[in-house]
CSV table of C-alpha atoms in Angstrom, one decimal:
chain,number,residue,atom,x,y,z
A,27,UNK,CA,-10.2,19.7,-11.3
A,28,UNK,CA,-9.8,22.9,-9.5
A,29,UNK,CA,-12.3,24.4,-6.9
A,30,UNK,CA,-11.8,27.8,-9.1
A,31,UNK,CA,-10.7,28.0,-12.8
A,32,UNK,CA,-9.9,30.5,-15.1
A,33,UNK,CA,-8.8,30.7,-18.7
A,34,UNK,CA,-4.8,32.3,-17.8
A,35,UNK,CA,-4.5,34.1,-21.1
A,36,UNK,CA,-3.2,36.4,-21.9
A,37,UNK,CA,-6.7,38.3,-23.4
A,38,UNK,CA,-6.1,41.2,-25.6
A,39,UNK,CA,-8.8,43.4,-26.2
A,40,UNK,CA,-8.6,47.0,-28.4
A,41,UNK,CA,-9.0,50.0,-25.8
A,42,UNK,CA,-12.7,51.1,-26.2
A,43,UNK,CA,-13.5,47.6,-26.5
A,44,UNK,CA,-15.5,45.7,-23.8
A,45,UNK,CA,-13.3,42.7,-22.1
A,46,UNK,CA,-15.1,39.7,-20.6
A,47,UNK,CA,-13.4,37.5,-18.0
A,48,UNK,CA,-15.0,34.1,-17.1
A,49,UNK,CA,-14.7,32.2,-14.0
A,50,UNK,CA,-16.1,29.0,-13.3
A,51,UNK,CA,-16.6,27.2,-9.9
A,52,UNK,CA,-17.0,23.2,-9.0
A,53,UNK,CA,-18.5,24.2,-5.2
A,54,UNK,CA,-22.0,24.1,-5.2
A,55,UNK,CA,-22.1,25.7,-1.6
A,56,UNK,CA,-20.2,28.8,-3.1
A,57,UNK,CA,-22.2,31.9,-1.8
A,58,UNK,CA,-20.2,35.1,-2.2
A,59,UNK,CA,-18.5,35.9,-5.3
A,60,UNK,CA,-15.4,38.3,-5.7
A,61,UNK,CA,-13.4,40.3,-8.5
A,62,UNK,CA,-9.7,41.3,-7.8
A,63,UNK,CA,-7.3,42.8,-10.5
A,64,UNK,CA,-3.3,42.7,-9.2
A,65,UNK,CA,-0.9,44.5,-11.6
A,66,UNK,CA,2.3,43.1,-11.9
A,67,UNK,CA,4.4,43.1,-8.5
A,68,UNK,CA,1.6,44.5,-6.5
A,69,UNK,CA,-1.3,42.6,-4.5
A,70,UNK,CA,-4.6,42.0,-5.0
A,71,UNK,CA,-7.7,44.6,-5.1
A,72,UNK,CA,-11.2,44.2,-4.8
A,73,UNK,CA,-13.2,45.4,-7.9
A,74,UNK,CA,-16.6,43.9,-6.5
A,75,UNK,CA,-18.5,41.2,-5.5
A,76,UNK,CA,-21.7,39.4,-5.6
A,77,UNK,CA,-24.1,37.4,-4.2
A,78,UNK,CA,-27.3,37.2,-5.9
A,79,UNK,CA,-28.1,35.8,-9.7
A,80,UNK,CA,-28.1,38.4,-12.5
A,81,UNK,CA,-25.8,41.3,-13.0
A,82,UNK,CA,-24.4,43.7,-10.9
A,83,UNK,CA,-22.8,47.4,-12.3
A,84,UNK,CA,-20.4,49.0,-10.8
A,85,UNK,CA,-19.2,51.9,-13.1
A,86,UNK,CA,-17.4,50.7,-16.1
A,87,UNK,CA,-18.0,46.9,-14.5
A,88,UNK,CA,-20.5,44.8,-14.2
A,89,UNK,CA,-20.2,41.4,-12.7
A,90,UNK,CA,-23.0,38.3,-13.9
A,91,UNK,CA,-23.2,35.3,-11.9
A,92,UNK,CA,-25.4,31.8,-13.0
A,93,UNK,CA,-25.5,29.5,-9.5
A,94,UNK,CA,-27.4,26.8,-11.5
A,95,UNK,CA,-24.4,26.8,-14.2
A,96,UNK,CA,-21.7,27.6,-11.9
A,97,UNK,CA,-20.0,30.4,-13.3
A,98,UNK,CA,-19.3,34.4,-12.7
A,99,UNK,CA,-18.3,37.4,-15.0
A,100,UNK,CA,-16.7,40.1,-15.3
A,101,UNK,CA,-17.5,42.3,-18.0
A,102,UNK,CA,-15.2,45.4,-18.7
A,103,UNK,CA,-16.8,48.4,-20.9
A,104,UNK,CA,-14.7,51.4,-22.5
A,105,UNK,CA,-11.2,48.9,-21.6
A,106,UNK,CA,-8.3,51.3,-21.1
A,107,UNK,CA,-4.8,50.2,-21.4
A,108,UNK,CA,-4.6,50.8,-17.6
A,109,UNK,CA,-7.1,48.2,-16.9
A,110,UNK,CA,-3.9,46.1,-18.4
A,111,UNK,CA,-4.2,43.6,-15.5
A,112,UNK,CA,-4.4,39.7,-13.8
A,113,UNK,CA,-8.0,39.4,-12.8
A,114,UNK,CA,-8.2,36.9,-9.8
A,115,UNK,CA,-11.8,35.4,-9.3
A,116,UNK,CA,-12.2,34.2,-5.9
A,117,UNK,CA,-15.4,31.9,-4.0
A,118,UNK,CA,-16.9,32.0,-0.1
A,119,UNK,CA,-18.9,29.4,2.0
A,120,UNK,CA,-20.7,32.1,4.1
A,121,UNK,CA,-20.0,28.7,6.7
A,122,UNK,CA,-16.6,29.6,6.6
A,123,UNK,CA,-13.7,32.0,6.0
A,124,UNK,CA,-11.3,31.2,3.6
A,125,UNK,CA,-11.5,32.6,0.1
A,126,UNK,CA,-10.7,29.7,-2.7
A,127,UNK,CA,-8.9,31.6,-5.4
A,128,UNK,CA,-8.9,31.0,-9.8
A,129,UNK,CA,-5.2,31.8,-10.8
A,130,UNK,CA,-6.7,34.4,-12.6
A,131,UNK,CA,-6.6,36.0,-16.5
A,132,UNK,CA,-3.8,38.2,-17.8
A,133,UNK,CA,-5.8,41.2,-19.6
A,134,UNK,CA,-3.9,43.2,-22.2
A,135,UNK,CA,-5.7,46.0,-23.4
A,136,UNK,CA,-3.9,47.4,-26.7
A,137,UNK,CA,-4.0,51.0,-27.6
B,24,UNK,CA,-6.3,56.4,5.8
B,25,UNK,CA,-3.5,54.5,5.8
B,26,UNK,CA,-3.9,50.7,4.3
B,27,UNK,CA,-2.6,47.6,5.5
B,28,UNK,CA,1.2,47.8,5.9
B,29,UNK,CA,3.4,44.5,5.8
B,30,UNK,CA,7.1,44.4,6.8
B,31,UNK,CA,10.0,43.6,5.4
B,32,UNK,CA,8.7,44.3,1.7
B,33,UNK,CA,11.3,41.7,0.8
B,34,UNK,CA,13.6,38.6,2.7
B,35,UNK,CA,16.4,36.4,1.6
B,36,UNK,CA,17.4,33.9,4.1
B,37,UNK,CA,19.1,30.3,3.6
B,38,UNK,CA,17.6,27.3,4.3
B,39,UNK,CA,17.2,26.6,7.8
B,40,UNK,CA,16.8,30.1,8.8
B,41,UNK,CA,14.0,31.5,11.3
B,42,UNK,CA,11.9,34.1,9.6
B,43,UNK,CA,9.2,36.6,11.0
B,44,UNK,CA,6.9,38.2,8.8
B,45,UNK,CA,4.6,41.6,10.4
B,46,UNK,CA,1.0,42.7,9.3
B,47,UNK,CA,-0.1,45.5,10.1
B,48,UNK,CA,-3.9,45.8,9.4
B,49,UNK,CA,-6.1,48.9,8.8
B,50,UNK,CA,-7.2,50.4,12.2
B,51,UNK,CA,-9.8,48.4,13.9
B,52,UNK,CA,-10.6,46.2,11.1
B,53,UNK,CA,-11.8,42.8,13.1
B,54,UNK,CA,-10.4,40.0,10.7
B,55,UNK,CA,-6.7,39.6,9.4
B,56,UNK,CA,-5.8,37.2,6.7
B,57,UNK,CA,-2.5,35.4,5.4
B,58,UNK,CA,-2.3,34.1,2.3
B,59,UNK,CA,0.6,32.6,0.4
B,60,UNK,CA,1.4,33.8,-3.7
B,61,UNK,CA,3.4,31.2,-5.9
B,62,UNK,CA,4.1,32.8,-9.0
B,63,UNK,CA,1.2,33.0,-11.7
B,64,UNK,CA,-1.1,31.8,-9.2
B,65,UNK,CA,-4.1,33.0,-6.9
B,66,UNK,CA,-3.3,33.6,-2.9
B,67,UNK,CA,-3.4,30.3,-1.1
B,68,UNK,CA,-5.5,30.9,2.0
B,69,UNK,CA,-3.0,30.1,5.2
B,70,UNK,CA,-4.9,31.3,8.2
B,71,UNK,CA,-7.4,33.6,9.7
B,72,UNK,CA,-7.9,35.6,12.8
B,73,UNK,CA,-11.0,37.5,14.5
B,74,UNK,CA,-9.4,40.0,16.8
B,75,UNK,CA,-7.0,37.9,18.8
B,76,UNK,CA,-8.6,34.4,18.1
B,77,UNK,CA,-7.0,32.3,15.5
B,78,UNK,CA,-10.3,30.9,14.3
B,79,UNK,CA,-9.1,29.0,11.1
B,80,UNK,CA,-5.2,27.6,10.3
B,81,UNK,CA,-6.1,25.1,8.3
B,82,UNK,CA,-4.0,26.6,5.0
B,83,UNK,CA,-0.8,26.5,7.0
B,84,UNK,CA,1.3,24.1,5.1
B,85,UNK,CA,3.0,22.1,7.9
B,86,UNK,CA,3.7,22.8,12.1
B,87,UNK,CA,6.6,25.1,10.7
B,88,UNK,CA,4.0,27.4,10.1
B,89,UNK,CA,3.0,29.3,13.2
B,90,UNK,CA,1.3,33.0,13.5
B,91,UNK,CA,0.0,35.1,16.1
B,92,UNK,CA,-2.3,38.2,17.2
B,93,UNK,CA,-1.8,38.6,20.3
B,94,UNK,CA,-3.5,42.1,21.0
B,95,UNK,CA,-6.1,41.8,17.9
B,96,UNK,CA,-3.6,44.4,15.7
B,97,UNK,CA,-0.2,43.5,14.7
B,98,UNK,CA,0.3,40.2,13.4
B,99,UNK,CA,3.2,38.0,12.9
B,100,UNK,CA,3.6,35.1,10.4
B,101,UNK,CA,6.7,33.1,11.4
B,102,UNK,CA,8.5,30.4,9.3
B,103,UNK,CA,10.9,28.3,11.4
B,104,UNK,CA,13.9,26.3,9.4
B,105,UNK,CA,13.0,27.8,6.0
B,106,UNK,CA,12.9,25.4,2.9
B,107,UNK,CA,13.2,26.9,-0.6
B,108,UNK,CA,9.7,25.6,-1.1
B,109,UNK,CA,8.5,27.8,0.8
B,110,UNK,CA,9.6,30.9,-1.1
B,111,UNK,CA,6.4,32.8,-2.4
B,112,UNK,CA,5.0,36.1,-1.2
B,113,UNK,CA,3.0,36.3,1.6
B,114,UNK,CA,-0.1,38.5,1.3
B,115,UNK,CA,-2.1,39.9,4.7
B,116,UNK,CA,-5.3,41.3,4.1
B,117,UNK,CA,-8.1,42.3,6.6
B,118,UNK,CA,-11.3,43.7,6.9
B,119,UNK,CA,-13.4,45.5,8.9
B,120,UNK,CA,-16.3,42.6,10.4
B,121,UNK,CA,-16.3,39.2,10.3
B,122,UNK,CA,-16.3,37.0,7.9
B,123,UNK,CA,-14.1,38.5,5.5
B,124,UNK,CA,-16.1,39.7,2.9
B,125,UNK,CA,-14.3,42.8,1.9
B,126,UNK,CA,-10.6,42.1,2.5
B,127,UNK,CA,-8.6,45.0,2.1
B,128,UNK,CA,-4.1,43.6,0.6
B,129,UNK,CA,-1.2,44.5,2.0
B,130,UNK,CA,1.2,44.8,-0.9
B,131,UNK,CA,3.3,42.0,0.4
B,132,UNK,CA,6.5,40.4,1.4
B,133,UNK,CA,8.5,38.4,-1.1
B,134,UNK,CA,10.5,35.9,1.2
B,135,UNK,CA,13.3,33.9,-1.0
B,136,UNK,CA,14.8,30.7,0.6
B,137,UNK,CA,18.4,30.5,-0.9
């Protein structure tokens, strides 16, 4: 089992729609908790994170994490066809650096 | 401001080859990153610095791994005697404090082993 898994898609969703990526994690240590998207050929960037249960908005995002079930969310409102995207979920041990990475979802959003 | 810059955007070399690999981070961001990319995958973590220190190099895949920050800016990820598994892109991020919370991508440097 991976540390970090998510569904590889691809997920099409109608533009207007709302998208919703899932990420689940087998670390129970797992504090921090991070959104990426990459487009094709280009590198990872950070949409948000969090840290605490419950939901957090950011604009048209809004990220949910559940510690006791061990997964996070990322929920997309008003999708655009440039939110057309890999979404990369990624875990931290505030004990240590690194940054254990899902091999993220292919979004498609269709106009 | 300029972002994190990464150099050369793209390397062939045969098996066997020496290769060097630069980071340039965002002005006076404490920690720098490496990753390594395999196609359709996340970013493996490969090592970590704070400033100068190399605090973490436990992702580096074997002692042909080796990277360095000497003055706590520039860094240099080098690859010695190149094997085609090791073709990938090689992400650098960095951020400004420790800890690495906000990492901040280079867009990367696509090294092919023919």
């Amino acid at each position: 089992q991976k540390e970090v898994e998510q569904n590889s898609g691809p997920l099409s969703v109608p533009e207007g729609a709302i998208a919703s990526l899932n990420c689940t994690y087998s670390d129970r240590g797992s504090q921090s908790f991070f959104w990426y998207r990459q487009y094709s050929g280009k590198s990872p960037e950070l949409i948000m994170f969090i840290y605490s249960n419950g939901d957090k908005e950011d604009g048209r995002f809004t990220a949910q994490l559940n510690k006791a079930s061990q997964y996070v969310s990322l929920l997309i409102r008003d999708s655009q066809p440039s939110d057309s995207a890999t979404y990369l979920c990624a875990v931290k041990r505030d004990s240590n650096y690194q940054l254990i990475w899902g091999a993220g979802t292919k979004l498609i959003i269709k106009p | 401001g300029a972002g994190v810059s990464q150099s050369p955007r793209y390397k062939v070399a045969k098996r066997g080859q020496d290769v060097a690999l630069r980071c340039d981070p965002i002005s006076g961001h404490v920690s720098l990153f490496w990753y390594q990319q395999a196609l359709g995958q996340g970013p493996e973590f490969l090592t970590y610095f704070q400033n100068e220190a190399q605090l973490d190099k436990s992702g580096l895949p074997s002692d042909r791994f080796f990277a360095e920050r000497p003055e706590g800016s520039v860094s240099t990820l080098k690859i010695q005697r190149t094997q085609q598994e090791d073709s990938a892109v090689y992400l650098c991020a960095s951020s400004l404090g420790s800890g690495g919370y906000e990492q901040y991508f280079g867009p990367g440097t696509r090294l092919t082993v023919t």
